[in-house]
Structures are given as C-alpha cells and as structure tokens.
CSV table of C-alpha atoms and ligand atoms in Angstrom, one decimal:
chain,number,residue,atom,x,y,z
A,25,MET,CA,0.0,0.0,0.0
A,26,ARG,CA,1.3,3.5,-0.9
A,27,ILE,CA,0.2,6.1,1.7
A,28,PHE,CA,0.6,9.8,1.4
A,29,VAL,CA,0.6,11.5,4.8
A,30,LEU,CA,0.4,15.3,5.2
A,31,THR,CA,1.1,16.7,8.7
A,32,GLY,CA,0.6,20.1,10.1
A,33,ALA,CA,1.3,21.9,13.4
A,34,GLY,CA,-1.2,19.8,15.3
A,35,ILE,CA,1.0,16.7,15.2
A,36,SER,CA,3.7,18.7,17.1
A,37,ALA,CA,1.3,20.3,19.5
A,38,ASP,CA,1.6,17.5,22.0
A,39,SER,CA,5.4,18.1,21.9
A,40,GLY,CA,4.7,21.6,23.2
A,41,LEU,CA,5.2,23.4,19.9
A,42,GLY,CA,2.6,26.0,19.1
A,43,THR,CA,0.0,25.7,16.4
A,44,PHE,CA,-1.0,28.7,14.3
A,45,ARG,CA,-4.7,29.0,14.2
A,46,ASP,CA,-6.0,27.5,17.4
A,47,ALA,CA,-7.1,30.0,20.1
A,48,GLY,CA,-4.0,31.5,21.5
A,49,GLY,CA,-2.0,30.2,18.5
A,50,ILE,CA,1.1,31.7,17.0
A,51,TRP,CA,-0.8,33.9,14.6
A,52,ASP,CA,-3.0,35.1,17.5
A,53,LYS,CA,0.2,36.5,19.2
A,54,PHE,CA,2.2,37.5,16.2
A,55,ASP,CA,1.3,39.2,12.9
A,56,PRO,CA,2.4,36.8,10.1
A,57,MET,CA,2.7,39.7,7.7
A,58,LYS,CA,5.4,41.3,9.9
A,59,LEU,CA,7.3,38.1,10.4
A,60,ALA,CA,6.7,35.5,7.7
A,61,THR,CA,7.1,37.3,4.4
A,62,PRO,CA,10.2,38.4,2.3
A,63,ALA,CA,9.1,42.0,2.7
A,64,ALA,CA,9.0,41.6,6.5
A,65,PHE,CA,12.5,40.3,6.5
A,66,ALA,CA,13.8,43.1,4.3
A,67,ALA,CA,12.1,45.7,6.5
A,68,ASP,CA,13.2,44.3,9.9
A,69,PRO,CA,15.6,41.3,9.7
A,70,GLU,CA,16.4,41.5,13.4
A,71,ARG,CA,12.7,41.1,14.4
A,72,VAL,CA,12.2,38.2,12.0
A,73,HIS,CA,15.4,36.5,13.3
A,74,GLU,CA,14.3,36.9,16.9
A,75,PHE,CA,10.9,35.2,16.1
A,76,TYR,CA,12.5,32.2,14.4
A,77,ASN,CA,15.3,32.0,16.9
A,78,LEU,CA,12.7,31.6,19.7
A,79,ARG,CA,10.9,28.9,17.7
A,80,ARG,CA,14.2,27.1,16.9
A,81,ARG,CA,15.1,27.0,20.6
A,82,ASP,CA,11.7,25.6,21.4
A,83,MET,CA,12.1,23.0,18.6
A,84,LEU,CA,15.5,21.9,20.0
A,85,ALA,CA,14.0,21.6,23.5
A,86,ALA,CA,11.0,19.6,22.3
A,87,ARG,CA,10.9,15.9,21.9
A,88,PRO,CA,9.0,13.8,19.3
A,89,ASN,CA,5.7,12.5,20.6
A,90,ALA,CA,3.9,9.1,20.1
A,91,ALA,CA,2.3,10.3,16.8
A,92,HIS,CA,5.7,11.2,15.3
A,93,VAL,CA,7.1,7.8,16.5
A,94,ALA,CA,4.1,5.9,15.0
A,95,LEU,CA,4.7,7.5,11.6
A,96,GLY,CA,8.3,6.5,11.8
A,97,ARG,CA,7.2,2.9,12.4
A,98,LEU,CA,4.6,3.2,9.6
A,99,GLY,CA,7.4,4.1,7.1
A,100,GLU,CA,9.4,1.1,8.1
A,101,GLY,CA,6.4,-1.3,8.3
A,102,LEU,CA,5.0,-0.5,4.9
A,103,LYS,CA,8.4,-1.3,3.2
A,104,VAL,CA,8.1,-4.9,4.5
A,105,ASP,CA,5.2,-5.6,2.0
A,106,GLY,CA,6.7,-3.5,-0.8
A,107,GLY,CA,4.5,-0.5,0.2
A,108,ALA,CA,5.7,3.0,0.8
A,109,LEU,CA,5.0,6.1,3.0
A,110,PHE,CA,5.4,9.5,1.4
A,111,LEU,CA,5.6,11.9,4.4
A,112,CYS,CA,4.9,15.5,3.5
A,113,THR,CA,4.9,18.0,6.3
A,114,GLN,CA,4.0,21.7,6.5
A,115,ASN,CA,6.0,21.8,9.8
A,116,ILE,CA,9.5,23.4,9.9
A,117,ASP,CA,10.5,21.4,13.1
A,118,ASP,CA,12.6,18.3,12.9
A,119,LEU,CA,10.5,16.1,15.1
A,120,HIS,CA,9.6,13.6,12.3
A,121,GLU,CA,13.3,13.0,11.7
A,122,ARG,CA,14.1,12.7,15.3
A,123,ALA,CA,11.3,10.1,15.6
A,124,GLY,CA,12.9,8.0,12.9
A,125,SER,CA,11.1,9.1,9.8
A,126,ARG,CA,13.4,9.2,6.7
A,127,ALA,CA,12.8,11.2,3.5
A,128,VAL,CA,10.6,13.8,5.2
A,129,HIS,CA,9.3,16.3,2.6
A,130,HIS,CA,9.3,19.7,4.3
A,131,MET,CA,7.2,21.7,1.8
A,132,HIS,CA,7.5,24.8,4.0
A,133,GLY,CA,11.2,24.4,4.7
A,134,ARG,CA,13.2,23.6,7.9
A,135,LEU,CA,14.0,25.7,10.9
A,136,SER,CA,17.2,23.7,11.3
A,137,ARG,CA,18.7,25.1,8.1
A,138,ALA,CA,19.8,28.6,6.9
A,139,LEU,CA,19.4,30.0,3.4
A,140,CYS,CA,21.5,32.7,1.9
A,141,SER,CA,19.2,35.2,0.2
A,142,SER,CA,22.1,36.2,-2.0
A,143,CYS,CA,23.6,33.0,-3.4
A,144,ARG,CA,20.7,30.7,-2.3
A,145,ALA,CA,23.2,28.2,-0.6
A,146,THR,CA,21.6,26.4,2.3
A,147,ARG,CA,23.3,24.7,5.3
A,148,GLU,CA,22.5,23.1,8.6
A,149,TRP,CA,22.0,25.8,11.2
A,150,ARG,CA,20.8,24.9,14.8
A,151,ALA,CA,22.1,28.0,16.6
A,152,ASP,CA,20.5,31.5,16.8
A,153,LEU,CA,20.8,33.2,13.4
A,154,GLY,CA,21.3,36.9,13.0
A,155,VAL,CA,22.3,39.8,10.7
A,156,THR,CA,26.0,39.6,11.6
A,157,ASP,CA,26.3,35.9,10.5
A,158,ARG,CA,28.3,35.2,7.3
A,159,CYS,CA,27.3,32.9,4.5
A,160,ALA,CA,30.1,30.3,4.2
A,161,ALA,CA,29.4,29.9,0.5
A,162,CYS,CA,29.6,33.5,-0.8
A,163,GLY,CA,31.1,35.2,2.2
A,164,ARG,CA,28.4,37.9,2.5
A,165,VAL,CA,27.3,39.1,5.9
A,166,GLY,CA,23.6,39.7,6.7
A,167,THR,CA,22.1,37.7,3.8
A,168,LEU,CA,21.4,34.5,5.9
A,169,ARG,CA,17.7,33.8,6.7
A,170,PRO,CA,15.9,30.8,8.1
A,171,ASP,CA,15.3,28.2,5.3
A,172,VAL,CA,11.6,28.4,5.7
A,173,VAL,CA,8.9,29.2,3.0
A,174,TRP,CA,7.2,32.5,3.7
A,175,PHE,CA,3.8,33.7,2.6
A,176,GLY,CA,4.0,34.5,-1.1
A,177,GLU,CA,6.9,32.1,-1.8
A,178,MET,CA,6.8,28.8,-3.6
A,179,PRO,CA,6.6,25.7,-1.4
A,180,TYR,CA,9.5,23.3,-1.8
A,181,GLY,CA,9.3,20.0,-3.8
A,182,MET,CA,5.8,20.5,-5.4
A,183,PRO,CA,6.5,18.4,-8.5
A,184,GLU,CA,7.6,15.4,-6.4
A,185,ILE,CA,4.7,15.9,-4.0
A,186,GLU,CA,2.1,16.0,-6.7
A,187,GLU,CA,3.6,12.9,-8.3
A,188,ALA,CA,3.6,11.0,-5.0
A,189,LEU,CA,0.0,12.0,-4.4
A,190,ALA,CA,-1.1,10.7,-7.8
A,191,ARG,CA,0.5,7.4,-7.0
A,192,SER,CA,-0.9,6.9,-3.6
A,193,ASP,CA,-3.7,4.5,-2.5
A,194,LEU,CA,-4.6,6.5,0.7
A,195,PHE,CA,-4.3,10.1,1.6
A,196,VAL,CA,-4.0,11.0,5.4
A,197,ALA,CA,-4.0,14.5,6.8
A,198,ILE,CA,-2.9,14.8,10.5
A,199,GLY,CA,-3.1,18.0,12.6
A,200,THR,CA,-3.7,20.6,9.9
A,201,SER,CA,-6.5,23.2,9.7
A,202,GLY,CA,-6.6,23.0,5.9
A,203,ALA,CA,-6.3,26.8,5.8
A,204,VAL,CA,-3.1,27.2,3.7
A,205,TYR,CA,-2.7,26.4,0.0
A,206,PRO,CA,-1.4,24.4,-1.8
A,207,ALA,CA,-1.4,21.9,1.0
A,208,ALA,CA,-5.1,22.5,1.7
A,209,GLU,CA,-5.9,21.3,-1.9
A,210,PHE,CA,-4.2,17.9,-1.6
A,211,VAL,CA,-7.4,16.2,-0.3
A,212,GLU,CA,-9.4,17.6,-3.2
A,213,ILE,CA,-6.8,16.3,-5.7
A,214,ALA,CA,-6.8,12.9,-4.0
A,215,ARG,CA,-10.6,12.7,-4.1
A,216,MET,CA,-10.7,13.6,-7.8
A,217,MET,CA,-8.3,10.7,-8.4
A,218,GLY,CA,-10.5,8.3,-6.4
A,219,ILE,CA,-8.0,8.0,-3.6
A,220,LEU,CA,-9.5,7.3,-0.1
A,221,THR,CA,-9.0,10.3,2.2
A,222,LEU,CA,-8.7,10.2,6.0
A,223,GLU,CA,-8.3,13.0,8.5
A,224,PHE,CA,-6.9,13.0,12.0
A,225,ASN,CA,-7.4,16.3,13.8
A,226,LEU,CA,-8.4,17.7,17.1
A,227,GLY,CA,-11.6,19.1,15.6
A,228,LYS,CA,-13.2,19.6,12.2
A,229,SER,CA,-10.8,21.3,9.8
A,230,ALA,CA,-11.8,23.7,7.1
A,231,ASN,CA,-12.0,20.9,4.5
A,232,ALA,CA,-13.4,18.2,6.9
A,233,HIS,CA,-16.3,17.7,4.4
A,234,LEU,CA,-13.8,16.4,1.8
A,235,PHE,CA,-12.6,13.5,3.8
A,236,ASP,CA,-14.1,10.0,3.5
A,237,GLU,CA,-13.4,9.4,7.2
A,238,SER,CA,-12.3,11.6,10.1
A,239,VAL,CA,-11.0,10.8,13.5
A,240,TYR,CA,-11.2,13.7,16.0
A,241,GLY,CA,-9.0,13.9,19.1
A,242,PRO,CA,-5.3,14.3,20.0
A,243,ALA,CA,-3.0,12.8,17.4
A,244,ILE,CA,-0.9,11.2,20.1
A,245,GLU,CA,-3.9,8.9,20.7
A,246,SER,CA,-5.4,8.5,17.2
A,247,VAL,CA,-2.3,8.1,15.1
A,248,PRO,CA,-0.6,5.3,17.1
A,249,ARG,CA,-3.9,3.4,17.1
A,250,PHE,CA,-4.3,3.8,13.4
A,251,VAL,CA,-0.7,2.7,12.6
A,252,ALA,CA,-1.0,-0.3,14.9
A,253,ARG,CA,-4.2,-1.4,13.1
A,254,LEU,CA,-2.7,-0.8,9.7
A,255,LEU,CA,0.4,-2.8,10.5
A,256,GLY,CA,-1.8,-5.5,12.0
A,257,THR,CA,-0.2,-5.1,15.4
A,258,GLY,CA,-3.0,-3.6,17.3
A,259,GLY,CA,-6.8,-3.4,18.2
A,260,GLU,CA,-9.7,-2.8,15.9
A,261,GLY,CA,-11.2,0.6,14.8
A,262,LEU,CA,-9.5,3.8,13.6
B,10,APR,N1,-3.8,16.6,17.7
B,10,APR,C1,-4.4,16.7,16.5
B,10,APR,N2,-4.7,17.9,16.0
B,10,APR,C2,-4.4,19.0,16.7
B,10,APR,C3,-3.8,19.0,18.0
B,10,APR,C4,-3.5,17.7,18.5
B,10,APR,N3,-3.0,17.5,19.7
B,10,APR,N4,-3.7,20.2,18.5
B,10,APR,C5,-4.2,21.0,17.5
B,10,APR,N5,-4.6,20.3,16.4
B,10,APR,C6,-5.2,20.8,15.2
B,10,APR,C7,-5.9,22.1,15.3
B,10,APR,O1,-7.2,21.9,15.7
B,10,APR,C8,-5.8,22.7,13.9
B,10,APR,O2,-6.9,22.2,13.1
B,10,APR,O3,-4.1,21.0,14.3
B,10,APR,C9,-4.5,22.0,13.3
B,10,APR,C10,-3.4,23.0,13.2
B,10,APR,O4,-3.8,24.0,12.3
B,10,APR,P1,-2.8,25.3,12.1
B,10,APR,O5,-2.5,25.9,13.4
B,10,APR,O6,-3.5,26.1,11.0
B,10,APR,O7,-1.5,24.7,11.5
B,10,APR,P2,-1.2,24.2,10.0
B,10,APR,O8,-2.5,23.6,9.4
B,10,APR,O9,0.0,23.3,10.1
B,10,APR,O10,-0.8,25.5,9.2
B,10,APR,C11,-0.4,25.4,7.9
B,10,APR,O11,0.2,27.8,7.9
B,10,APR,O12,1.1,29.7,8.8
B,10,APR,C12,1.3,28.6,8.0
B,10,APR,O13,3.4,27.9,7.4
B,10,APR,C13,2.5,27.8,8.4
B,10,APR,O14,2.8,25.4,8.0
B,10,APR,C14,1.9,26.4,8.5
B,10,APR,C15,0.7,26.5,7.6
C-alpha cells in the first residue's frame, strides 16, 4: 500500500510546539505579515530572526511524541510488504526526523537550516541566526535567513509531492487546519483521483467535508492506534 501523509502543526502540539490558528496560537500572538514574508525580512531582519530563533530554541528543547514515532514505524512497516509512505509536512520542526522518519518532505522548509538570500546556498543551522552571520558559500554578511517558505513564496518540492499524491492509495491528513494552499488542496486532488481520504485532527478542519473518514482527538492517541491497526499489530477501529 502507498500512503501519502500530510502533517501540520497539530502533530507537534503534544510536543509543546505551538499551532498557528487555534485559540492563542502563534498567529494570534504575532502578525504573520510582519514576520513571515520576504518584505517583513527586508524591512526588519532582526525582528524576524528573533521570532525564528525563539521557535528554533523551542524545537531543540522539544521531543517527538507518540504520533511522530508511530509515523516512523509506519514508514518502516510499509516497506516490508513493498509499500511506501510519502511523508509530506508543513512543519518546519525536525520532530519527524528525530522520531525515525526518513525522507521527510518539508514543503514549508526547515528551521534547522539557513538559506543565503544572495547566493541561495543552504546549510544546517541549529544555533541562533542573526544579521551579523556570514554565508560560508559566498562570504556575504547579513544575507542569511531561516530556510523556511514565507507567505508569497513557492513551497518546496511540489512536482515530487504531486507525483507521489497521484501514485498513492490512501491520503491521510494529520493536525492541519486546511487553511493554507497548496497543502489544503491535496485532499481535493486525492478525491478527484478516487483515492481514499482520512483526517486525524483535534476538531473539524476547514475541509473536513472532503474526507471519507475523520477521527477527532489528540494525534498522540489516534495516530498510534491507526498505525498499529494498519500494520496489523493492534486493536480494531481507527
Ligand atoms: N492533535 C491533533 N490535531 C491538533 C492537535 C492535537 N494535539 N492540536 C491542534 N490540532 C489541530 C488544530 O485543531 C488545527 O486544526 O491542528 C490544526 C493546526 O492548524 P494550524 O495551526 O493552522 O497549522 P497548519 O495547518 O499546520 O498551518 C499550515 O500555515 O502559517 C502557515 O506555514 C504555516 O505550515 C503552516 C501552515
């Protein structure tokens, strides 16, 4: 079986990392237009660096939860029968990797990497990032930014993502509000191709009506149960 899983901030919520659109979420406290756009970075790079430095420190202090671990197991388990997991995440944290998932497709980039806005080189970067840091590739100072996709920028890896979605037998969305495109459109594309669609979320997402089945509740409970059932190692029911 080929499964396409799309995760959002909700899967990392139980690791203590904030979601964006829940009550009290990140976009309740901060204005995305002042922190998550190229124009915001050009206007006030220090403020943008401070925002992402805080989130990078939170990420490094956080630990993967049972839902991340279950998806790591699913990736390995599917391979046994010649199947495959295509794990696409909107999250910029590294909790999927730290839970054992390989080949994680970060369509919105990664907080653990820096991008040079001048020469476009990227490199691993797990410390605070600032305007005095130098790009090791081109030597310029002040051009490094978090390697994350801001509003108005193209997500990473879309051709590969679209190709994997078209080849999948099952589409699963976990912990995403379905508010941001193009990720929010994946369920519609899957349905048009006759692919079964499943949603795991705390509550109804914006495109809940597009899913064949939905399981509501914390991902740390629903996802391990789902994976255990799928791999034939657990109880009944989703
Ligand atoms: N288990 C399952 N779902 C949860 C949990 C939980 N413990 N906690 C919260 N959720 C759900 C919320 O109810 C919400 O529907 O996860 C969803 C998170 O939605 P958002 O905060 O909008 O996050 P996401 O969908 O990932 O946002 C997409 O928006 O701002 C951009 O780049 C940012 O990647 C992000 C994108």
